CSV table of C-alpha atoms in Angstrom, one decimal:
chain,number,residue,atom,x,y,z
A,45,UNK,CA,0.0,0.0,0.0
A,46,UNK,CA,1.5,3.3,-1.0
A,47,UNK,CA,2.4,5.8,1.7
A,48,UNK,CA,2.7,8.9,-0.5
A,49,UNK,CA,0.8,11.9,0.6
A,50,UNK,CA,-2.6,12.6,-0.9
A,51,UNK,CA,-2.6,15.2,-3.8
A,52,UNK,CA,-3.3,18.8,-2.8
A,53,UNK,CA,-3.8,22.1,-4.3
A,54,UNK,CA,-0.7,23.4,-5.8
A,55,UNK,CA,0.8,27.0,-5.8
A,56,UNK,CA,0.8,27.1,-9.7
A,57,UNK,CA,-0.4,30.8,-10.1
A,58,UNK,CA,2.4,33.3,-10.9
A,59,UNK,CA,2.2,37.0,-10.3
A,60,UNK,CA,0.9,37.7,-13.8
A,61,UNK,CA,-1.8,35.1,-13.4
A,62,UNK,CA,-3.0,36.8,-10.1
A,63,UNK,CA,-3.1,40.3,-11.7
A,64,UNK,CA,-5.2,39.1,-14.7
A,65,UNK,CA,-7.5,36.9,-12.5
A,66,UNK,CA,-8.2,40.2,-10.5
A,67,UNK,CA,-9.0,41.9,-13.8
A,68,UNK,CA,-11.0,39.1,-15.1
A,69,UNK,CA,-13.4,39.1,-12.3
A,70,UNK,CA,-14.0,42.8,-12.6
A,71,UNK,CA,-14.6,43.3,-16.4
A,72,UNK,CA,-17.6,41.3,-17.6
A,73,UNK,CA,-21.3,41.4,-18.3
A,74,UNK,CA,-22.1,43.9,-15.6
A,75,UNK,CA,-20.3,46.5,-17.6
A,76,UNK,CA,-20.6,45.3,-21.3
A,77,UNK,CA,-24.2,44.2,-21.2
A,78,UNK,CA,-25.8,45.3,-18.0
A,79,UNK,CA,-25.0,49.0,-18.4
A,80,UNK,CA,-27.7,49.2,-21.0
A,81,UNK,CA,-30.5,49.7,-18.4
A,82,UNK,CA,-28.3,52.0,-16.3
A,83,UNK,CA,-27.6,54.4,-19.1
A,84,UNK,CA,-31.3,54.6,-20.0
A,85,UNK,CA,-32.2,55.6,-16.5
A,86,UNK,CA,-29.1,57.6,-15.4
A,87,UNK,CA,-27.8,59.1,-18.6
A,88,UNK,CA,-24.2,60.4,-18.4
A,89,UNK,CA,-24.4,60.4,-14.5
A,90,UNK,CA,-23.8,56.6,-14.9
A,91,UNK,CA,-20.1,57.4,-14.8
A,92,UNK,CA,-20.6,58.8,-11.3
A,93,UNK,CA,-22.5,55.7,-10.3
A,94,UNK,CA,-19.6,53.4,-11.4
A,95,UNK,CA,-17.2,55.7,-9.6
A,96,UNK,CA,-19.2,55.2,-6.3
A,97,UNK,CA,-19.6,51.5,-6.8
A,98,UNK,CA,-15.8,51.2,-7.5
A,99,UNK,CA,-15.0,53.0,-4.2
A,100,UNK,CA,-17.1,50.6,-2.1
A,101,UNK,CA,-15.7,47.6,-3.9
A,102,UNK,CA,-12.2,48.8,-3.4
A,103,UNK,CA,-12.8,49.3,0.4
A,104,UNK,CA,-14.3,45.9,0.7
A,105,UNK,CA,-11.2,44.6,-1.4
A,106,UNK,CA,-8.8,46.1,1.2
A,107,UNK,CA,-10.6,44.5,4.2
A,108,UNK,CA,-10.5,41.1,2.5
A,109,UNK,CA,-6.9,41.7,1.4
A,110,UNK,CA,-5.7,42.3,5.0
A,111,UNK,CA,-7.0,38.8,6.1
A,112,UNK,CA,-5.8,37.1,2.9
A,113,UNK,CA,-2.2,38.5,3.3
A,114,UNK,CA,-2.2,37.6,6.9
A,115,UNK,CA,-3.3,34.1,6.3
A,116,UNK,CA,-3.5,32.9,2.6
A,117,UNK,CA,-5.6,29.7,2.9
A,118,UNK,CA,-8.1,27.9,0.7
A,119,UNK,CA,-11.7,28.9,1.2
A,120,UNK,CA,-10.8,32.4,1.7
A,121,UNK,CA,-13.2,34.5,3.8
A,122,UNK,CA,-15.1,31.4,4.5
A,123,UNK,CA,-12.2,30.4,6.6
A,124,UNK,CA,-11.9,33.8,8.1
A,125,UNK,CA,-15.5,34.0,9.1
A,126,UNK,CA,-15.2,30.6,10.8
A,127,UNK,CA,-12.0,31.4,12.4
A,128,UNK,CA,-12.7,34.9,13.8
A,129,UNK,CA,-16.5,35.1,13.9
A,130,UNK,CA,-18.0,31.6,14.5
A,131,UNK,CA,-18.9,28.3,13.1
A,132,UNK,CA,-22.2,29.3,11.5
A,133,UNK,CA,-20.8,32.4,9.8
A,134,UNK,CA,-18.1,30.4,8.4
A,135,UNK,CA,-20.7,27.8,7.1
A,136,UNK,CA,-22.9,30.5,5.7
A,137,UNK,CA,-20.1,32.7,4.1
A,138,UNK,CA,-18.8,29.5,2.2
A,139,UNK,CA,-22.0,28.2,0.9
A,140,UNK,CA,-23.3,31.7,0.0
A,141,UNK,CA,-20.1,32.4,-2.1
A,142,UNK,CA,-20.4,29.1,-3.7
A,143,UNK,CA,-24.1,29.5,-4.7
A,144,UNK,CA,-23.3,33.4,-5.7
A,145,UNK,CA,-20.7,32.0,-8.3
A,146,UNK,CA,-22.9,29.3,-9.6
A,147,UNK,CA,-25.5,32.1,-10.4
A,148,UNK,CA,-22.6,34.4,-11.8
A,149,UNK,CA,-21.3,31.7,-14.0
A,150,UNK,CA,-24.9,31.1,-15.2
A,151,UNK,CA,-25.4,34.8,-16.0
A,152,UNK,CA,-22.2,35.1,-17.9
A,153,UNK,CA,-22.9,32.0,-19.8
A,154,UNK,CA,-26.3,33.5,-20.7
A,155,UNK,CA,-24.7,36.7,-21.9
A,156,UNK,CA,-22.5,34.6,-24.1
A,157,UNK,CA,-25.7,33.3,-25.9
A,158,UNK,CA,-26.5,37.0,-26.5
A,159,UNK,CA,-23.3,37.9,-28.0
A,160,UNK,CA,-23.3,34.9,-30.4
A,161,UNK,CA,-26.9,35.9,-31.5
A,162,UNK,CA,-25.5,39.4,-32.5
A,163,UNK,CA,-23.8,37.6,-35.5
A,164,UNK,CA,-26.1,34.6,-35.8
A,165,UNK,CA,-29.6,35.3,-34.4
A,166,UNK,CA,-30.8,32.0,-35.8
A,167,UNK,CA,-28.6,30.0,-33.5
A,168,UNK,CA,-30.7,29.1,-30.3
A,169,UNK,CA,-28.9,30.6,-27.2
A,170,UNK,CA,-29.0,27.3,-25.5
A,171,UNK,CA,-27.0,25.7,-28.1
A,172,UNK,CA,-24.1,28.2,-28.1
A,173,UNK,CA,-24.2,28.2,-24.3
A,174,UNK,CA,-23.9,24.3,-24.2
A,175,UNK,CA,-20.8,24.5,-26.5
A,176,UNK,CA,-18.8,27.0,-24.3
A,177,UNK,CA,-20.0,25.3,-21.2
A,178,UNK,CA,-18.3,22.1,-22.3
A,179,UNK,CA,-15.0,23.8,-23.2
A,180,UNK,CA,-14.7,25.9,-20.0
A,181,UNK,CA,-15.5,22.7,-17.8
A,182,UNK,CA,-12.7,20.9,-19.7
A,183,UNK,CA,-10.3,23.7,-18.9
A,184,UNK,CA,-11.1,23.7,-15.3
A,185,UNK,CA,-10.6,20.0,-15.0
A,186,UNK,CA,-6.9,20.3,-16.1
A,187,UNK,CA,-4.2,21.6,-13.9
A,188,UNK,CA,-4.4,25.1,-12.2
A,189,UNK,CA,-1.6,26.4,-14.3
A,190,UNK,CA,-3.5,25.7,-17.4
A,191,UNK,CA,-6.5,27.6,-15.9
A,192,UNK,CA,-4.1,30.5,-15.0
A,193,UNK,CA,-2.9,30.6,-18.6
A,194,UNK,CA,-6.2,30.5,-20.1
A,195,UNK,CA,-7.5,33.2,-17.8
A,196,UNK,CA,-4.4,35.2,-18.5
A,197,UNK,CA,-4.9,35.2,-22.2
A,198,UNK,CA,-8.7,35.8,-22.2
A,199,UNK,CA,-8.1,38.7,-19.8
A,200,UNK,CA,-5.3,40.2,-21.8
A,201,UNK,CA,-7.6,40.2,-24.8
A,202,UNK,CA,-10.4,42.2,-23.1
A,203,UNK,CA,-7.9,44.5,-21.3
A,204,UNK,CA,-6.2,45.4,-24.5
A,205,UNK,CA,-9.4,45.8,-26.3
A,206,UNK,CA,-10.9,48.2,-23.8
A,207,UNK,CA,-7.8,50.3,-23.9
A,208,UNK,CA,-7.8,50.3,-27.8
A,209,UNK,CA,-11.5,51.3,-27.7
A,210,UNK,CA,-10.8,54.1,-25.5
A,211,UNK,CA,-8.1,55.4,-27.6
A,212,UNK,CA,-10.0,54.8,-31.0
A,213,UNK,CA,-13.0,56.6,-29.3
A,214,UNK,CA,-10.7,59.7,-28.4
A,215,UNK,CA,-9.3,59.6,-32.0
A,216,UNK,CA,-13.0,59.8,-33.3
A,217,UNK,CA,-13.8,62.5,-30.9
A,218,UNK,CA,-10.8,64.7,-31.9
A,219,UNK,CA,-11.2,64.2,-35.6
A,220,UNK,CA,-15.0,64.5,-35.7
A,221,UNK,CA,-16.4,67.3,-38.1
A,222,UNK,CA,-18.2,70.3,-36.7
A,223,UNK,CA,-21.7,69.0,-37.5
A,224,UNK,CA,-21.1,65.5,-36.0
A,225,UNK,CA,-23.0,64.1,-33.2
A,226,UNK,CA,-19.9,63.0,-31.4
A,227,UNK,CA,-18.6,65.6,-28.9
A,228,UNK,CA,-17.7,65.5,-25.3
A,229,UNK,CA,-20.6,68.1,-24.6
A,230,UNK,CA,-22.9,65.1,-25.0
A,231,UNK,CA,-22.2,64.4,-21.3
A,232,UNK,CA,-24.1,67.5,-20.2
A,233,UNK,CA,-26.0,69.0,-23.0
A,234,UNK,CA,-28.9,66.4,-23.4
A,235,UNK,CA,-30.8,67.1,-20.3
A,236,UNK,CA,-27.7,67.5,-18.2
A,237,UNK,CA,-25.4,65.3,-16.4
A,238,UNK,CA,-28.5,64.1,-14.4
A,239,UNK,CA,-31.1,64.1,-17.2
A,240,UNK,CA,-33.6,62.1,-15.0
A,241,UNK,CA,-32.6,63.7,-11.7
A,242,UNK,CA,-30.6,62.1,-9.0
A,243,UNK,CA,-33.3,59.6,-8.7
A,244,UNK,CA,-32.4,58.2,-12.1
A,245,UNK,CA,-28.9,57.3,-10.9
A,246,UNK,CA,-29.9,56.5,-7.3
A,247,UNK,CA,-32.2,53.6,-8.1
A,248,UNK,CA,-29.6,52.2,-10.6
A,249,UNK,CA,-27.0,51.8,-7.8
A,250,UNK,CA,-28.0,48.2,-7.1
A,251,UNK,CA,-27.8,47.3,-10.7
A,252,UNK,CA,-24.3,48.9,-11.1
A,253,UNK,CA,-23.0,46.7,-8.3
A,254,UNK,CA,-23.6,43.8,-10.3
A,255,UNK,CA,-20.6,45.0,-12.3
A,256,UNK,CA,-18.3,44.7,-9.6
A,257,UNK,CA,-19.3,41.2,-8.3
A,258,UNK,CA,-16.2,39.1,-9.0
A,259,UNK,CA,-13.3,41.4,-7.9
A,260,UNK,CA,-13.1,39.3,-4.6
A,261,UNK,CA,-12.1,36.3,-6.8
A,262,UNK,CA,-8.5,36.9,-6.0
A,263,UNK,CA,-9.4,35.6,-2.5
A,264,UNK,CA,-10.0,32.2,-4.2
A,265,UNK,CA,-6.6,32.4,-5.7
A,266,UNK,CA,-4.7,33.2,-2.6
A,267,UNK,CA,-4.1,29.5,-1.7
A,268,UNK,CA,-2.6,28.8,-5.1
A,269,UNK,CA,-0.6,32.0,-5.5
A,270,UNK,CA,3.2,31.7,-5.8
A,271,UNK,CA,4.0,34.6,-3.5
A,272,UNK,CA,0.6,35.8,-1.9
A,273,UNK,CA,2.3,38.4,0.5
A,274,UNK,CA,3.5,40.1,-2.6
A,275,UNK,CA,1.0,39.5,-5.4
A,276,UNK,CA,-2.2,40.0,-3.5
A,277,UNK,CA,-1.5,43.6,-2.3
A,278,UNK,CA,-0.3,44.5,-5.8
A,279,UNK,CA,-3.5,43.1,-7.5
A,280,UNK,CA,-5.8,44.9,-4.8
A,281,UNK,CA,-4.1,48.2,-5.2
A,282,UNK,CA,-4.6,48.2,-8.8
A,283,UNK,CA,-8.4,48.0,-8.6
A,284,UNK,CA,-8.6,51.7,-8.3
A,285,UNK,CA,-6.7,52.2,-11.7
A,286,UNK,CA,-8.9,49.5,-13.3
A,287,UNK,CA,-12.1,51.2,-12.3
A,288,UNK,CA,-10.9,54.6,-13.6
A,289,UNK,CA,-9.8,53.2,-16.8
A,290,UNK,CA,-12.2,50.4,-17.7
A,291,UNK,CA,-15.4,51.7,-16.3
A,292,UNK,CA,-15.2,55.4,-16.0
A,293,UNK,CA,-12.9,56.0,-18.9
A,294,UNK,CA,-14.6,53.8,-21.4
A,295,UNK,CA,-18.2,55.1,-20.5
A,296,UNK,CA,-16.8,58.6,-20.6
A,297,UNK,CA,-15.7,58.1,-24.1
A,298,UNK,CA,-18.7,56.2,-25.4
A,299,UNK,CA,-21.2,58.6,-24.1
A,300,UNK,CA,-19.5,61.3,-25.8
A,301,UNK,CA,-19.5,59.6,-29.1
A,302,UNK,CA,-23.3,59.3,-29.2
A,303,UNK,CA,-25.8,61.1,-27.0
A,304,UNK,CA,-27.1,58.9,-24.3
A,305,UNK,CA,-30.8,59.6,-25.4
A,306,UNK,CA,-30.1,58.5,-29.0
A,307,UNK,CA,-28.7,55.1,-28.1
A,308,UNK,CA,-30.7,52.2,-29.8
A,309,UNK,CA,-30.1,49.7,-27.0
A,310,UNK,CA,-33.6,48.4,-26.5
A,311,UNK,CA,-32.8,46.2,-23.5
A,312,UNK,CA,-30.4,43.8,-21.9
A,313,UNK,CA,-30.2,41.8,-25.2
A,314,UNK,CA,-27.8,44.3,-26.7
A,315,UNK,CA,-24.5,45.8,-25.6
A,316,UNK,CA,-24.4,49.6,-25.6
A,317,UNK,CA,-20.7,49.3,-26.3
A,318,UNK,CA,-21.4,47.4,-29.6
A,319,UNK,CA,-24.5,49.5,-30.5
A,320,UNK,CA,-22.7,52.8,-30.4
A,321,UNK,CA,-20.2,51.8,-33.0
A,322,UNK,CA,-22.9,50.2,-35.0
A,323,UNK,CA,-24.9,53.5,-35.0
A,324,UNK,CA,-21.7,55.4,-36.0
A,325,UNK,CA,-21.5,53.2,-39.0
A,326,UNK,CA,-18.3,51.6,-38.0
A,327,UNK,CA,-19.4,47.9,-38.5
A,328,UNK,CA,-15.9,46.5,-38.2
A,329,UNK,CA,-15.5,48.1,-34.7
A,330,UNK,CA,-18.9,46.8,-33.7
A,331,UNK,CA,-18.0,43.3,-34.6
A,332,UNK,CA,-14.5,43.3,-33.1
A,333,UNK,CA,-16.0,44.8,-29.9
A,334,UNK,CA,-18.7,42.1,-29.8
A,335,UNK,CA,-16.0,39.4,-30.1
A,336,UNK,CA,-14.0,41.2,-27.2
A,337,UNK,CA,-17.0,41.3,-24.8
A,338,UNK,CA,-17.7,37.5,-25.8
A,339,UNK,CA,-14.2,36.8,-24.4
A,340,UNK,CA,-15.0,38.9,-21.4
A,341,UNK,CA,-18.0,36.9,-20.5
A,342,UNK,CA,-16.1,33.7,-20.9
A,343,UNK,CA,-13.2,35.0,-18.8
A,344,UNK,CA,-15.6,35.8,-15.8
A,345,UNK,CA,-17.4,32.5,-16.4
A,346,UNK,CA,-13.9,30.7,-16.4
A,347,UNK,CA,-13.0,32.5,-13.1
A,348,UNK,CA,-16.4,31.7,-11.5
A,349,UNK,CA,-15.9,28.0,-12.3
A,350,UNK,CA,-12.5,28.1,-10.6
A,351,UNK,CA,-13.9,30.1,-7.6
A,352,UNK,CA,-16.7,27.5,-7.1
A,353,UNK,CA,-14.5,24.5,-6.9
A,354,UNK,CA,-12.0,26.2,-4.6
A,355,UNK,CA,-14.6,27.4,-2.2
A,356,UNK,CA,-16.2,23.9,-2.1
A,357,UNK,CA,-12.7,22.4,-1.4
A,358,UNK,CA,-12.2,25.0,1.3
A,359,UNK,CA,-15.6,24.1,2.8
A,360,UNK,CA,-14.7,20.4,2.9
A,361,UNK,CA,-11.4,21.2,4.7
A,362,UNK,CA,-13.4,23.1,7.5
A,363,UNK,CA,-15.8,20.2,7.8
A,364,UNK,CA,-18.7,22.3,6.4
A,365,UNK,CA,-19.1,20.2,3.3
A,366,UNK,CA,-18.7,16.4,2.7
A,367,UNK,CA,-15.2,15.1,2.6
A,368,UNK,CA,-15.6,13.9,-1.0
A,369,UNK,CA,-15.0,17.4,-2.0
A,370,UNK,CA,-11.4,17.1,-0.7
A,371,UNK,CA,-10.5,14.7,-3.6
A,372,UNK,CA,-7.7,16.3,-5.6
A,373,UNK,CA,-6.2,14.7,-8.7
A,374,UNK,CA,-2.6,14.5,-9.5
A,375,UNK,CA,-2.7,17.9,-11.3
A,376,UNK,CA,-3.9,19.5,-8.1
A,377,UNK,CA,-7.5,20.1,-9.4
A,378,UNK,CA,-10.3,19.5,-6.7
A,379,UNK,CA,-12.2,17.4,-9.3
A,380,UNK,CA,-15.2,16.4,-7.4
A,381,UNK,CA,-15.9,19.9,-6.4
A,382,UNK,CA,-15.3,21.1,-10.0
A,383,UNK,CA,-17.8,18.5,-11.4
A,384,UNK,CA,-20.7,19.3,-8.8
A,385,UNK,CA,-20.3,23.0,-9.8
A,386,UNK,CA,-20.4,22.2,-13.4
A,387,UNK,CA,-23.5,20.0,-13.0
A,388,UNK,CA,-25.4,23.0,-11.3
A,389,UNK,CA,-24.3,25.5,-13.9
A,390,UNK,CA,-25.7,23.2,-16.5
A,391,UNK,CA,-28.9,24.5,-15.3
A,392,UNK,CA,-28.1,27.7,-17.4
A,393,UNK,CA,-28.6,25.6,-20.5
A,394,UNK,CA,-32.0,24.5,-19.5
A,395,UNK,CA,-33.1,28.0,-18.3
A,396,UNK,CA,-32.1,29.3,-21.7
A,397,UNK,CA,-33.9,26.6,-23.4
A,398,UNK,CA,-37.3,27.2,-21.7
A,399,UNK,CA,-37.2,31.0,-20.9
A,400,UNK,CA,-34.5,32.7,-23.0
A,401,UNK,CA,-36.0,36.1,-23.0
A,402,UNK,CA,-36.2,36.3,-19.3
A,403,UNK,CA,-33.1,34.3,-18.2
A,404,UNK,CA,-30.4,37.2,-17.9
A,405,UNK,CA,-32.6,39.8,-16.0
A,406,UNK,CA,-33.7,37.1,-13.4
A,407,UNK,CA,-30.2,36.0,-12.9
A,408,UNK,CA,-28.7,39.3,-12.5
A,409,UNK,CA,-31.0,40.4,-9.6
A,410,UNK,CA,-30.8,37.0,-7.8
A,411,UNK,CA,-26.9,37.5,-8.1
A,412,UNK,CA,-27.2,41.1,-6.6
A,413,UNK,CA,-29.0,39.6,-3.5
A,414,UNK,CA,-26.3,37.0,-2.9
A,415,UNK,CA,-23.4,39.5,-3.7
A,416,UNK,CA,-24.6,42.0,-1.1
A,417,UNK,CA,-24.8,39.3,1.6
A,418,UNK,CA,-21.4,38.2,0.5
A,419,UNK,CA,-19.9,41.7,0.9
A,420,UNK,CA,-21.6,42.4,4.1
A,421,UNK,CA,-20.2,39.1,5.7
A,422,UNK,CA,-16.7,40.3,4.4
A,423,UNK,CA,-17.1,43.6,6.2
A,424,UNK,CA,-18.5,41.9,9.4
A,425,UNK,CA,-15.8,39.3,9.4
A,426,UNK,CA,-13.1,41.9,9.0
A,427,UNK,CA,-14.4,43.7,12.1
A,428,UNK,CA,-14.1,40.5,14.1
A,429,UNK,CA,-10.6,39.9,12.6
A,430,UNK,CA,-9.5,43.4,13.6
A,431,UNK,CA,-10.8,42.9,17.2
A,432,UNK,CA,-8.7,39.6,17.3
A,433,UNK,CA,-5.4,41.1,16.1
A,434,UNK,CA,-5.8,44.2,18.4
A,435,UNK,CA,-6.5,41.9,21.3
A,436,UNK,CA,-3.5,39.9,20.6
A,437,UNK,CA,-1.2,42.8,19.7
A,438,UNK,CA,-0.7,41.5,16.2
A,439,UNK,CA,0.6,43.7,13.4
A,440,UNK,CA,-0.7,43.0,10.0
A,441,UNK,CA,1.3,43.8,6.9
A,442,UNK,CA,-1.6,45.1,4.7
A,443,UNK,CA,-4.0,46.9,6.8
A,444,UNK,CA,-7.4,48.0,5.5
A,445,UNK,CA,-8.1,51.5,4.7
A,446,UNK,CA,-10.0,53.6,7.3
A,447,UNK,CA,-11.2,50.7,9.3
A,448,UNK,CA,-13.5,50.3,11.1
A,449,UNK,CA,-15.2,53.4,9.6
A,450,UNK,CA,-14.8,51.8,6.0
A,451,UNK,CA,-16.6,48.8,7.4
A,452,UNK,CA,-19.5,50.7,8.6
A,453,UNK,CA,-19.7,52.7,5.4
A,454,UNK,CA,-19.8,49.6,3.3
A,455,UNK,CA,-22.5,47.9,5.3
A,456,UNK,CA,-24.5,51.1,5.2
A,457,UNK,CA,-24.1,50.9,1.5
A,458,UNK,CA,-25.4,47.2,1.5
A,459,UNK,CA,-28.5,48.4,3.2
A,460,UNK,CA,-29.0,51.1,0.7
A,461,UNK,CA,-28.8,48.6,-2.2
A,462,UNK,CA,-31.4,46.3,-0.4
A,463,UNK,CA,-33.8,49.5,-0.1
A,464,UNK,CA,-33.2,50.3,-3.8
A,465,UNK,CA,-34.1,46.7,-4.8
A,466,UNK,CA,-37.2,46.6,-2.7
A,467,UNK,CA,-38.3,50.1,-4.2
A,468,UNK,CA,-37.7,48.9,-7.8
A,469,UNK,CA,-39.9,45.9,-7.6
A,470,UNK,CA,-37.2,43.1,-6.7
A,471,UNK,CA,-38.8,42.4,-3.4
A,472,UNK,CA,-38.4,38.6,-4.0
A,473,UNK,CA,-34.6,39.1,-4.2
A,474,UNK,CA,-34.6,40.8,-1.0
A,475,UNK,CA,-36.9,38.4,0.9
A,476,UNK,CA,-34.7,35.6,-0.3
A,477,UNK,CA,-31.8,36.8,1.8
A,478,UNK,CA,-33.3,36.1,5.2
A,479,UNK,CA,-35.0,33.0,3.8
A,480,UNK,CA,-31.7,31.8,2.5
A,481,UNK,CA,-30.0,32.5,5.8
A,482,UNK,CA,-32.6,30.6,7.6
A,483,UNK,CA,-32.3,27.6,5.3
A,484,UNK,CA,-28.6,27.5,5.9
A,485,UNK,CA,-29.0,27.6,9.6
A,486,UNK,CA,-31.4,24.7,9.5
A,487,UNK,CA,-29.0,22.8,7.3
A,488,UNK,CA,-26.0,23.7,9.7
A,489,UNK,CA,-28.0,22.3,12.7
A,490,UNK,CA,-29.8,19.3,11.3
A,491,UNK,CA,-27.0,17.8,9.2
A,492,UNK,CA,-24.5,18.0,12.1
A,493,UNK,CA,-21.8,19.4,10.0
A,494,UNK,CA,-21.0,21.9,12.9
A,495,UNK,CA,-20.0,19.0,15.0
A,496,UNK,CA,-17.2,18.2,12.6
A,497,UNK,CA,-15.6,21.6,12.7
A,498,UNK,CA,-13.6,21.1,16.0
A,499,UNK,CA,-11.6,18.1,14.4
A,500,UNK,CA,-10.8,20.4,11.3
A,501,UNK,CA,-10.0,23.7,13.2
A,502,UNK,CA,-6.5,22.8,14.0
A,503,UNK,CA,-5.5,22.0,10.5
A,504,UNK,CA,-7.1,25.2,9.3
A,505,UNK,CA,-5.0,27.3,11.4
A,506,UNK,CA,-2.3,27.1,8.9
A,507,UNK,CA,-2.5,27.0,4.9
A,508,UNK,CA,-2.7,23.5,3.7
A,509,UNK,CA,0.8,23.2,2.4
């Protein structure tokens, strides 16, 4: 009988992988497709909305970052919630994050079908979704380095494309004839910067936050990062620049090219980024951009599949999930956890087969509900973490900004998002949050998983390497 140690996760992600994984989670459907409704409601003030959302996201990332750099483990903030808050918070944080990224993966995959339909409307969405579902699942069943490479190149494509789009947009603005509709004054001359009043922006803040769901993906990569104490802070600090360039920069240029109230967007089925160049008569740019945002959606879906499997693996290490999810193949992939996540994501194919016209909007608002709970738990866990390190006179190497004030600011913003969702007719998503918490508590008590935690607590005090 072999006495060789069981396979474990491997630190196969280099600095460049970590940087691009962080970018990959932050640039996807929420910006390229989801901004359509936001622009229709808020007009040019959508730029301010993304700046506000980016600030809140950055503060939460710094809170998570302090804990990750101090203790880079599998399971990320699920481990931290268990370690510094309690057994049930750790259980809830992990399973909520897991179901969140099941839903995110389904939303991104649904968006892929929309992008394919831009070229070939005759192809049923579910068919193209099934095709890419099989490819990404295959990638995630190979070793982590292959995942890192695939995400690196997918993210490189969309990052380079967004920068090129901004540069090309600036060129169009600078060379536009005097009678052209393209002018930077479009940001304030068609009803003002707030054409529908501040309410037009305020009630879109919840939808805007969907765009930032994914930046905390870096927490899942911490346990497989080559040098987490160096790479994690670098990636988090660059969130500010990414928000400025990719969100604020791109939207400023695009809304200058075509007045916001002349955009022929229609609904979530069309990307304002593609439609702007289409309206300007630059067909090649519209087609190229559609290809780019297709890779963006695949990138976030790829990252979501990765996050799902690593969170499930982390939950199993804590004793919060069955031990079968600890199974890791010789390539360092938690294969059972990956396969279960893939099976549930397959529901996206079925959803788009039966209700293709409603799939994306429903998924987006369910995701927002899980997302705000996720962010609230990060801030609350960090408050408990800070109490622990202060009580034990521990100096952390990457402290969060303005804590604990920033924690309370983020928690207040979460409550504001829930209020907006309630007012905008998405009461079901808000009601589902306490129902979901209650369901998780019942499972926590009845399945007896909490009794397994003590035997796992000692091994979770250190990274599993």
